[in-house]
Coordinates of C-alpha atoms in Angstrom, one line a residue:
Chain A
M51 CA -34.8 -1.1 -3.2
L52 CA -33.3 -0.9 0.4
K53 CA -31.3 -4.1 -0.2
Y54 CA -29.6 -2.6 -3.4
F55 CA -28.9 0.8 -1.6
I56 CA -27.2 -1.1 1.3
L57 CA -25.3 -3.1 -1.2
I58 CA -24.1 0.0 -3.0
V59 CA -23.1 1.7 0.2
S60 CA -21.2 -1.3 1.5
C61 CA -19.4 -1.8 -1.7
L62 CA -18.3 1.9 -1.6
L63 CA -17.3 1.7 2.0
S64 CA -15.2 -1.6 1.5
V65 CA -13.4 0.0 -1.4
I66 CA -12.6 3.2 0.5
V67 CA -11.4 1.2 3.5
E68 CA -9.3 -1.2 1.5
G69 CA -7.8 1.7 -0.6
S70 CA -6.6 3.8 2.4
I71 CA -6.2 2.0 5.8
T72 CA -5.9 -1.7 5.4
T73 CA -4.8 -4.5 3.0
F74 CA -7.5 -6.6 4.4
P75 CA -9.6 -7.8 1.3
L76 CA -13.0 -6.4 2.4
S77 CA -14.2 -5.9 -1.0
I78 CA -14.1 -9.5 -2.0
L79 CA -16.0 -10.3 1.1
V80 CA -18.7 -7.9 0.2
I81 CA -19.0 -9.0 -3.4
I82 CA -19.1 -12.8 -2.8
L83 CA -21.6 -12.4 0.3
S84 CA -23.7 -10.0 -1.9
Y85 CA -24.0 -12.5 -4.8
I86 CA -24.8 -15.4 -2.5
I87 CA -27.6 -13.5 -0.9
L88 CA -29.0 -11.4 -3.8
R89 CA -27.9 -13.5 -6.8
S90 CA -28.4 -10.4 -9.1
N91 CA -26.6 -9.4 -12.2
L92 CA -26.0 -6.0 -10.6
V93 CA -23.4 -7.6 -8.5
F94 CA -21.3 -8.2 -11.6
V95 CA -21.6 -4.6 -12.7
L96 CA -20.6 -3.3 -9.2
A97 CA -17.7 -5.8 -9.1
F98 CA -16.4 -4.4 -12.2
L99 CA -16.7 -0.9 -11.1
M100 CA -15.3 -1.6 -7.6
G101 CA -12.3 -3.3 -9.3
L102 CA -11.5 -0.2 -11.4
L103 CA -11.9 2.0 -8.4
L104 CA -9.6 -0.1 -6.2
D105 CA -7.0 -0.4 -9.0
V106 CA -6.8 3.5 -9.2
M107 CA -6.7 3.8 -5.5
T108 CA -4.1 1.1 -4.9
F109 CA -1.9 1.8 -7.9
R110 CA -2.5 -1.6 -9.4
R111 CA -2.4 -2.4 -13.1
F112 CA -5.8 -1.0 -14.3
G113 CA -8.4 -3.9 -14.9
I114 CA -6.7 -6.7 -12.9
T115 CA -9.0 -6.5 -9.8
S116 CA -12.1 -6.3 -12.0
M117 CA -11.0 -9.5 -13.9
I118 CA -10.4 -11.4 -10.6
F119 CA -13.8 -10.3 -9.0
L120 CA -15.7 -11.1 -12.2
G121 CA -14.0 -14.4 -12.7
L122 CA -14.7 -15.6 -9.0
L123 CA -18.3 -14.4 -9.3
F124 CA -18.7 -16.3 -12.6
L125 CA -17.3 -19.6 -10.9
I126 CA -19.8 -19.2 -8.1
F127 CA -22.6 -18.5 -10.7
L128 CA -21.6 -21.8 -12.5
Y129 CA -21.6 -23.7 -9.2
Q130 CA -25.0 -22.5 -8.2
R131 CA -26.6 -23.8 -11.4
K132 CA -26.0 -27.4 -10.0
F133 CA -25.8 -27.0 -6.3
E134 CA -27.1 -24.8 -3.5
I135 CA -25.0 -21.9 -2.5
A136 CA -27.0 -20.4 0.4
S137 CA -25.3 -22.6 3.0
L138 CA -22.7 -21.8 5.7
P139 CA -20.1 -24.3 4.4
F140 CA -20.2 -22.9 0.9
V141 CA -20.0 -19.3 2.2
F142 CA -16.9 -20.2 4.2
F143 CA -15.1 -22.0 1.6
S144 CA -16.0 -19.7 -1.3
L145 CA -14.6 -16.7 0.8
L146 CA -11.5 -18.7 1.7
I147 CA -10.8 -19.8 -1.8
G148 CA -11.8 -16.5 -3.4
G149 CA -10.0 -14.4 -0.9
Y150 CA -6.8 -16.5 -1.2
T151 CA -7.0 -16.2 -5.0
Y152 CA -7.4 -12.5 -4.8
A153 CA -4.8 -12.0 -2.1
K154 CA -2.3 -14.1 -4.3
F155 CA -2.5 -11.5 -7.0
V156 CA -2.5 -8.2 -5.1
I157 CA -1.5 -8.6 -1.5
P158 CA 2.3 -9.0 -0.7
D159 CA 2.2 -10.9 2.5
N160 CA 0.0 -12.9 5.1
Q161 CA -2.2 -14.0 2.2
F162 CA -3.6 -17.2 3.8
L163 CA -4.1 -15.5 7.1
Q164 CA -6.1 -12.6 5.6
S165 CA -8.2 -15.0 3.5
L166 CA -8.9 -17.2 6.5
L167 CA -9.9 -14.1 8.5
I168 CA -12.4 -12.9 5.8
A169 CA -13.8 -16.4 5.6
I170 CA -14.5 -16.5 9.3
L171 CA -15.8 -12.8 9.3
G172 CA -18.1 -13.4 6.2
S173 CA -19.4 -16.7 7.8
L174 CA -20.4 -14.7 10.9
I175 CA -22.1 -11.9 8.8
Y176 CA -23.9 -14.5 6.9
L177 CA -25.1 -16.2 10.1
C178 CA -26.3 -12.9 11.4
L179 CA -28.1 -12.1 8.2
S180 CA -29.7 -15.5 8.1
A181 CA -31.0 -15.2 11.6
I182 CA -32.4 -11.7 10.9
H183 CA -34.1 -13.1 7.6
K184 CA -35.7 -16.0 9.5
K185 CA -37.0 -13.7 12.3
E186 CA -38.6 -11.4 9.7
K187 CA -40.2 -14.3 8.1
T188 CA -41.6 -15.5 11.5
V189 CA -42.9 -12.1 12.3
G190 CA -44.4 -11.7 8.9
L191 CA -46.3 -15.1 9.4
Chain B
M181 CA -32.8 -20.5 -18.3
R182 CA -33.2 -16.8 -19.5
K183 CA -31.6 -15.6 -16.2
N184 CA -28.7 -17.9 -16.8
S185 CA -28.0 -16.6 -20.3
S186 CA -28.4 -13.0 -19.3
T187 CA -25.9 -13.5 -16.4
T188 CA -23.5 -15.2 -18.7
F189 CA -23.9 -12.4 -21.3
V190 CA -23.2 -9.7 -18.6
F191 CA -20.2 -11.6 -17.3
I192 CA -18.7 -12.0 -20.9
V193 CA -19.1 -8.2 -21.8
L194 CA -17.8 -7.0 -18.6
F195 CA -14.9 -9.5 -18.4
L196 CA -13.9 -8.7 -22.0
F197 CA -14.0 -5.0 -21.2
A198 CA -11.8 -5.4 -18.2
A199 CA -9.4 -7.8 -20.1
L200 CA -9.1 -5.1 -22.9
I201 CA -8.2 -2.4 -20.3
F202 CA -5.7 -4.8 -18.7
V203 CA -4.0 -6.2 -21.9
F204 CA -3.7 -2.9 -23.8
R205 CA -2.8 -1.0 -20.6
M206 CA -5.6 1.4 -21.2
Q207 CA -5.0 3.9 -18.5
L208 CA -8.1 5.9 -19.3
V209 CA -6.3 8.9 -18.0
G210 CA -9.2 11.2 -17.9
I211 CA -11.4 8.6 -16.0
S212 CA -8.6 7.6 -13.6
G213 CA -8.0 11.2 -12.9
M214 CA -11.7 11.7 -12.1
I215 CA -11.8 8.6 -9.9
T216 CA -8.6 9.9 -8.0
N217 CA -10.2 13.4 -7.5
F218 CA -13.3 11.7 -6.1
S219 CA -11.6 9.2 -3.8
R220 CA -8.7 11.5 -2.5
P221 CA -10.9 13.4 0.0
L222 CA -12.6 10.3 1.2
Q223 CA -9.2 8.5 1.7
A224 CA -7.9 11.6 3.5
G225 CA -10.9 11.9 5.7
L226 CA -10.9 8.1 6.6
F227 CA -7.0 8.1 7.2
S228 CA -7.3 11.2 9.6
V229 CA -10.1 9.3 11.7
F230 CA -7.7 6.5 12.3
N231 CA -4.5 8.3 12.6
H232 CA -4.7 11.2 15.1
P233 CA -1.4 11.5 17.0
S234 CA -1.6 13.6 20.3
N235 CA 0.3 16.8 20.6
E236 CA 2.7 15.2 23.2
T237 CA 3.6 12.4 20.7
N238 CA 4.1 15.0 18.0
K239 CA 6.5 17.1 20.2
K240 CA 8.6 14.0 21.3
F241 CA 8.9 12.8 17.8
Q242 CA 9.9 16.3 16.5
Q243 CA 12.5 16.5 19.1
V244 CA 14.1 13.2 18.2
V245 CA 14.0 14.2 14.5
D246 CA 15.5 17.6 15.1
T247 CA 18.4 16.1 17.2
L248 CA 19.2 13.6 14.6
V249 CA 19.0 16.2 11.8
S250 CA 21.2 18.7 13.7
Q251 CA 23.9 16.0 14.5
A252 CA 24.0 15.0 10.8
Q253 CA 24.2 18.6 9.6
M254 CA 27.2 19.2 12.1
N255 CA 28.9 16.3 11.0
Q256 CA 28.4 17.4 7.4
L257 CA 29.9 21.0 8.2
K258 CA 32.8 19.3 9.9
S259 CA 33.5 17.2 6.9
D260 CA 33.2 20.3 4.5
N261 CA 35.5 22.3 6.6
N262 CA 38.1 19.4 6.6
A263 CA 37.7 19.2 2.8
L264 CA 38.2 22.9 2.3
R265 CA 41.2 22.9 4.5
D266 CA 42.7 20.2 2.4
Q267 CA 41.7 22.0 -0.7
F268 CA 39.5 19.3 -2.2
A269 CA 36.1 19.9 -3.7
T270 CA 33.4 20.3 -1.1
A271 CA 30.3 18.1 -1.2
N272 CA 28.0 19.9 -3.6
I273 CA 24.4 19.6 -2.4
E274 CA 22.1 20.7 -5.1
P275 CA 19.4 23.0 -4.0
S276 CA 16.1 21.2 -4.2
Q277 CA 12.5 22.0 -4.5
L278 CA 10.2 20.6 -1.7
L279 CA 6.5 19.8 -2.3
P280 CA 4.5 19.3 1.0
S281 CA 2.2 16.3 0.8
R282 CA -0.3 15.0 3.1
I283 CA -0.6 11.2 3.8
I284 CA -4.0 10.0 2.7
G285 CA -3.5 6.3 2.9
L286 CA -1.3 3.9 5.0
P287 CA -2.4 0.4 4.0
Q288 CA -1.6 -2.1 6.7
F289 CA -2.9 -5.6 7.4
L290 CA -4.1 -4.7 10.8
P291 CA -4.2 -0.9 11.2
G292 CA -2.4 0.3 14.3
I293 CA -0.8 -3.2 14.8
S294 CA 1.1 -4.3 11.8
L295 CA 3.7 -2.0 10.3
P296 CA 3.1 -0.4 6.8
E297 CA 5.6 -0.7 3.9
Q298 CA 3.8 1.9 1.6
L299 CA 2.0 5.1 1.9
I300 CA -0.3 7.2 -0.4
L301 CA 0.2 11.0 -0.8
D302 CA -2.2 13.5 -2.2
Q303 CA 0.2 14.9 -4.8
G304 CA 0.4 13.4 -8.3
T305 CA 1.6 14.2 -11.9
N306 CA -0.5 17.3 -11.9
Q307 CA 1.8 18.7 -9.3
G308 CA 4.9 17.6 -11.2
V309 CA 5.6 14.3 -9.2
Q310 CA 7.5 11.6 -11.0
K311 CA 8.4 8.1 -10.3
G312 CA 11.7 7.8 -8.4
M313 CA 11.6 11.1 -6.4
P314 CA 12.7 10.9 -2.8
V315 CA 10.4 11.5 0.0
I316 CA 11.7 13.1 3.2
I317 CA 10.8 14.7 6.5
K318 CA 13.4 17.5 7.3
N319 CA 16.6 15.7 6.0
V320 CA 15.5 12.3 6.9
L321 CA 14.7 9.9 4.0
I322 CA 11.2 8.2 4.3
G323 CA 11.2 6.4 1.0
E324 CA 10.8 6.8 -2.8
I325 CA 7.8 7.4 -5.1
T326 CA 7.2 4.2 -7.0
K327 CA 3.9 4.8 -8.7
V328 CA 2.0 8.0 -9.7
E329 CA -1.4 8.9 -10.7
S330 CA -2.7 12.4 -11.7
A331 CA -3.7 13.4 -8.1
T332 CA -2.0 10.7 -5.8
S333 CA 1.2 8.9 -5.6
L334 CA 2.4 5.7 -3.9
V335 CA 5.6 5.8 -1.9
T336 CA 7.7 2.6 -1.0
L337 CA 9.2 3.0 2.5
I338 CA 12.9 2.4 3.0
S339 CA 12.0 -0.4 5.3
S340 CA 10.0 -2.2 2.5
P341 CA 11.6 -5.7 1.6
N342 CA 14.2 -5.4 -1.3
F343 CA 14.3 -1.5 -1.2
L344 CA 18.1 -1.0 -1.9
F345 CA 20.4 1.9 -2.3
T346 CA 24.0 2.8 -1.6
A347 CA 24.9 4.7 1.6
Q348 CA 27.8 5.6 3.9
T349 CA 28.4 6.4 7.5
Q350 CA 29.3 10.0 8.4
N351 CA 31.9 9.5 10.9
T352 CA 34.0 6.6 9.4
N353 CA 33.0 7.1 5.7
T354 CA 32.3 3.4 5.4
L355 CA 30.4 2.4 2.3
G356 CA 27.5 -0.2 2.3
I357 CA 24.1 -1.0 0.8
V358 CA 21.0 -0.1 2.9
K359 CA 18.4 -2.9 2.6
G360 CA 14.9 -2.9 3.9
E361 CA 13.8 -6.1 5.6
G362 CA 10.1 -5.3 6.4
A363 CA 8.5 -4.7 9.8
D364 CA 10.3 -1.3 10.1
K365 CA 13.7 -3.0 9.9
V366 CA 16.6 -1.6 7.9
V367 CA 20.1 -2.9 7.7
L368 CA 23.4 -1.9 6.2
V369 CA 24.9 -4.8 4.4
N370 CA 27.9 -5.6 2.2
V371 CA 30.3 -3.7 4.3
E372 CA 33.9 -4.8 4.0
L373 CA 35.4 -6.6 7.1
S374 CA 38.2 -4.2 7.1
D375 CA 36.0 -1.0 7.3
T376 CA 34.9 0.4 10.6
L377 CA 31.5 0.7 11.9
K378 CA 30.6 2.3 15.1
I379 CA 27.3 2.1 17.1
G380 CA 25.6 5.5 17.0
D381 CA 27.2 6.6 13.8
I382 CA 24.7 8.3 11.4
V383 CA 24.2 6.5 8.0
V384 CA 23.4 8.9 5.0
T385 CA 22.6 8.3 1.3
K386 CA 25.7 8.3 -0.9
G387 CA 24.0 9.8 -3.9
D388 CA 24.8 7.3 -6.7
K389 CA 22.8 7.7 -9.9
N390 CA 22.1 5.0 -12.6
L391 CA 22.7 5.4 -16.4
T392 CA 19.4 7.5 -16.8
G393 CA 20.7 9.9 -14.0
K394 CA 18.1 8.9 -11.5
G395 CA 18.9 8.1 -8.0
L396 CA 18.7 9.3 -4.4
P397 CA 20.5 12.7 -3.7
P398 CA 23.5 12.4 -1.3
G399 CA 23.4 13.4 2.2
L400 CA 19.9 12.4 3.2
V401 CA 19.8 10.7 6.7
V402 CA 18.8 7.1 6.9
G403 CA 19.3 6.5 10.6
K404 CA 21.7 5.7 13.4
I405 CA 23.6 2.3 13.7
S406 CA 22.1 0.5 16.6
A407 CA 23.9 -2.9 16.4
I408 CA 26.7 -4.4 14.5
N409 CA 27.0 -8.0 13.1
K410 CA 30.6 -8.9 12.5
S411 CA 31.9 -12.4 12.1
P412 CA 35.5 -13.1 11.0
S413 CA 34.2 -16.2 8.9
A414 CA 31.7 -14.1 6.9
L415 CA 32.6 -12.2 3.7
Y416 CA 31.0 -8.9 4.9
Q417 CA 29.8 -7.3 8.0
S418 CA 26.4 -5.7 8.5
A419 CA 24.7 -3.3 10.9
A420 CA 21.1 -2.8 12.0
I421 CA 19.9 0.8 11.4
Q422 CA 17.5 2.5 13.8
N423 CA 15.0 4.5 11.8
P424 CA 14.1 7.7 13.7
I425 CA 10.8 8.2 11.9
D426 CA 7.6 6.4 13.1
I427 CA 5.6 6.7 10.0
T428 CA 2.3 6.0 11.8
K429 CA 2.7 9.3 13.6
V430 CA 3.3 11.4 10.6
S431 CA 0.5 13.3 8.7
E432 CA 2.7 15.4 6.3
V433 CA 5.9 14.7 4.3
F434 CA 7.9 16.5 1.5
I435 CA 8.6 15.2 -2.0
M436 CA 12.0 16.4 -3.5
L437 CA 11.0 17.6 -6.9
K438 CA 14.6 18.1 -8.1

């Protein structure tokens, strides 16, 4: 339950921050990382709602952000049916490609730089979460 | 297998719903209004945490703007006096209704480092705001409303790339086109080589309107000419305009409703 509470709060925070003070695509980082870690259908629903909220706050055409988020998540879902996605290289490249695709549609400039930064940031967050998860497992044993 | 099919089902339903909203431009006005009312205080709160200019900065900034506006008004009075003496019609500045608005969003790549090109205000169609309305501080033009929701609106700043409007200089009455170039740069372009440009001259909006009657009103201050680029081999000359407004130090602006 705590995992899902943290997920919802981080989704909301990323949308508010991206809607008011920065063009940095934080929401795509939260969504892709959440799906890689949790692999839950709830992430799809949150992606849809976050997209609508972002469209209203950033004055984009209603529905476009939701479509981009859902499309990227579905591609990751299709990939995970054949290959392992809980790995650092996949996290990095999925954030880089997903972030660049998102930025191409909605961010006017510095698209590659922003996607590279979220890929690096997301990879660091994933490393930290993996380390915490391993430590919890060791303590549990 | 079951989980795969449920995920696919969830994706298809949500994607189709999003596609319907997108294709048929379903604004879902009531819902977007509710979302805006919910998000506006959060946006405003977060914005005020990151944008907190000191009193001294505010005073200096106000002094710069006051000086420029007084200079522009004095030039306008001189021009009106001359016109009256010559028995021509004076510039007829229509009375306007100003709506104060707070800035609740200033999206930038790196807040505090990169320069914004748009800002979000806490007034929308509910308060009578429409697309195309100019946004000012005192008599200085900041930008224009480009998108409106029920309780918020998006302003494109004059320094935004491809923001264009006609303008003229106050002292020499030289006509040109003001163009934004991003990164807080504004230039006056398409000025005839035979026309005179002077450094320090104030640039104001010309007040041209399009076929639908919309356009920026005349007499709004754009800035001061800080550099001139004149080459005999070029077709036109241009000038860099120094924008007196540092938008990162501003928390309230005014929308001209008429």
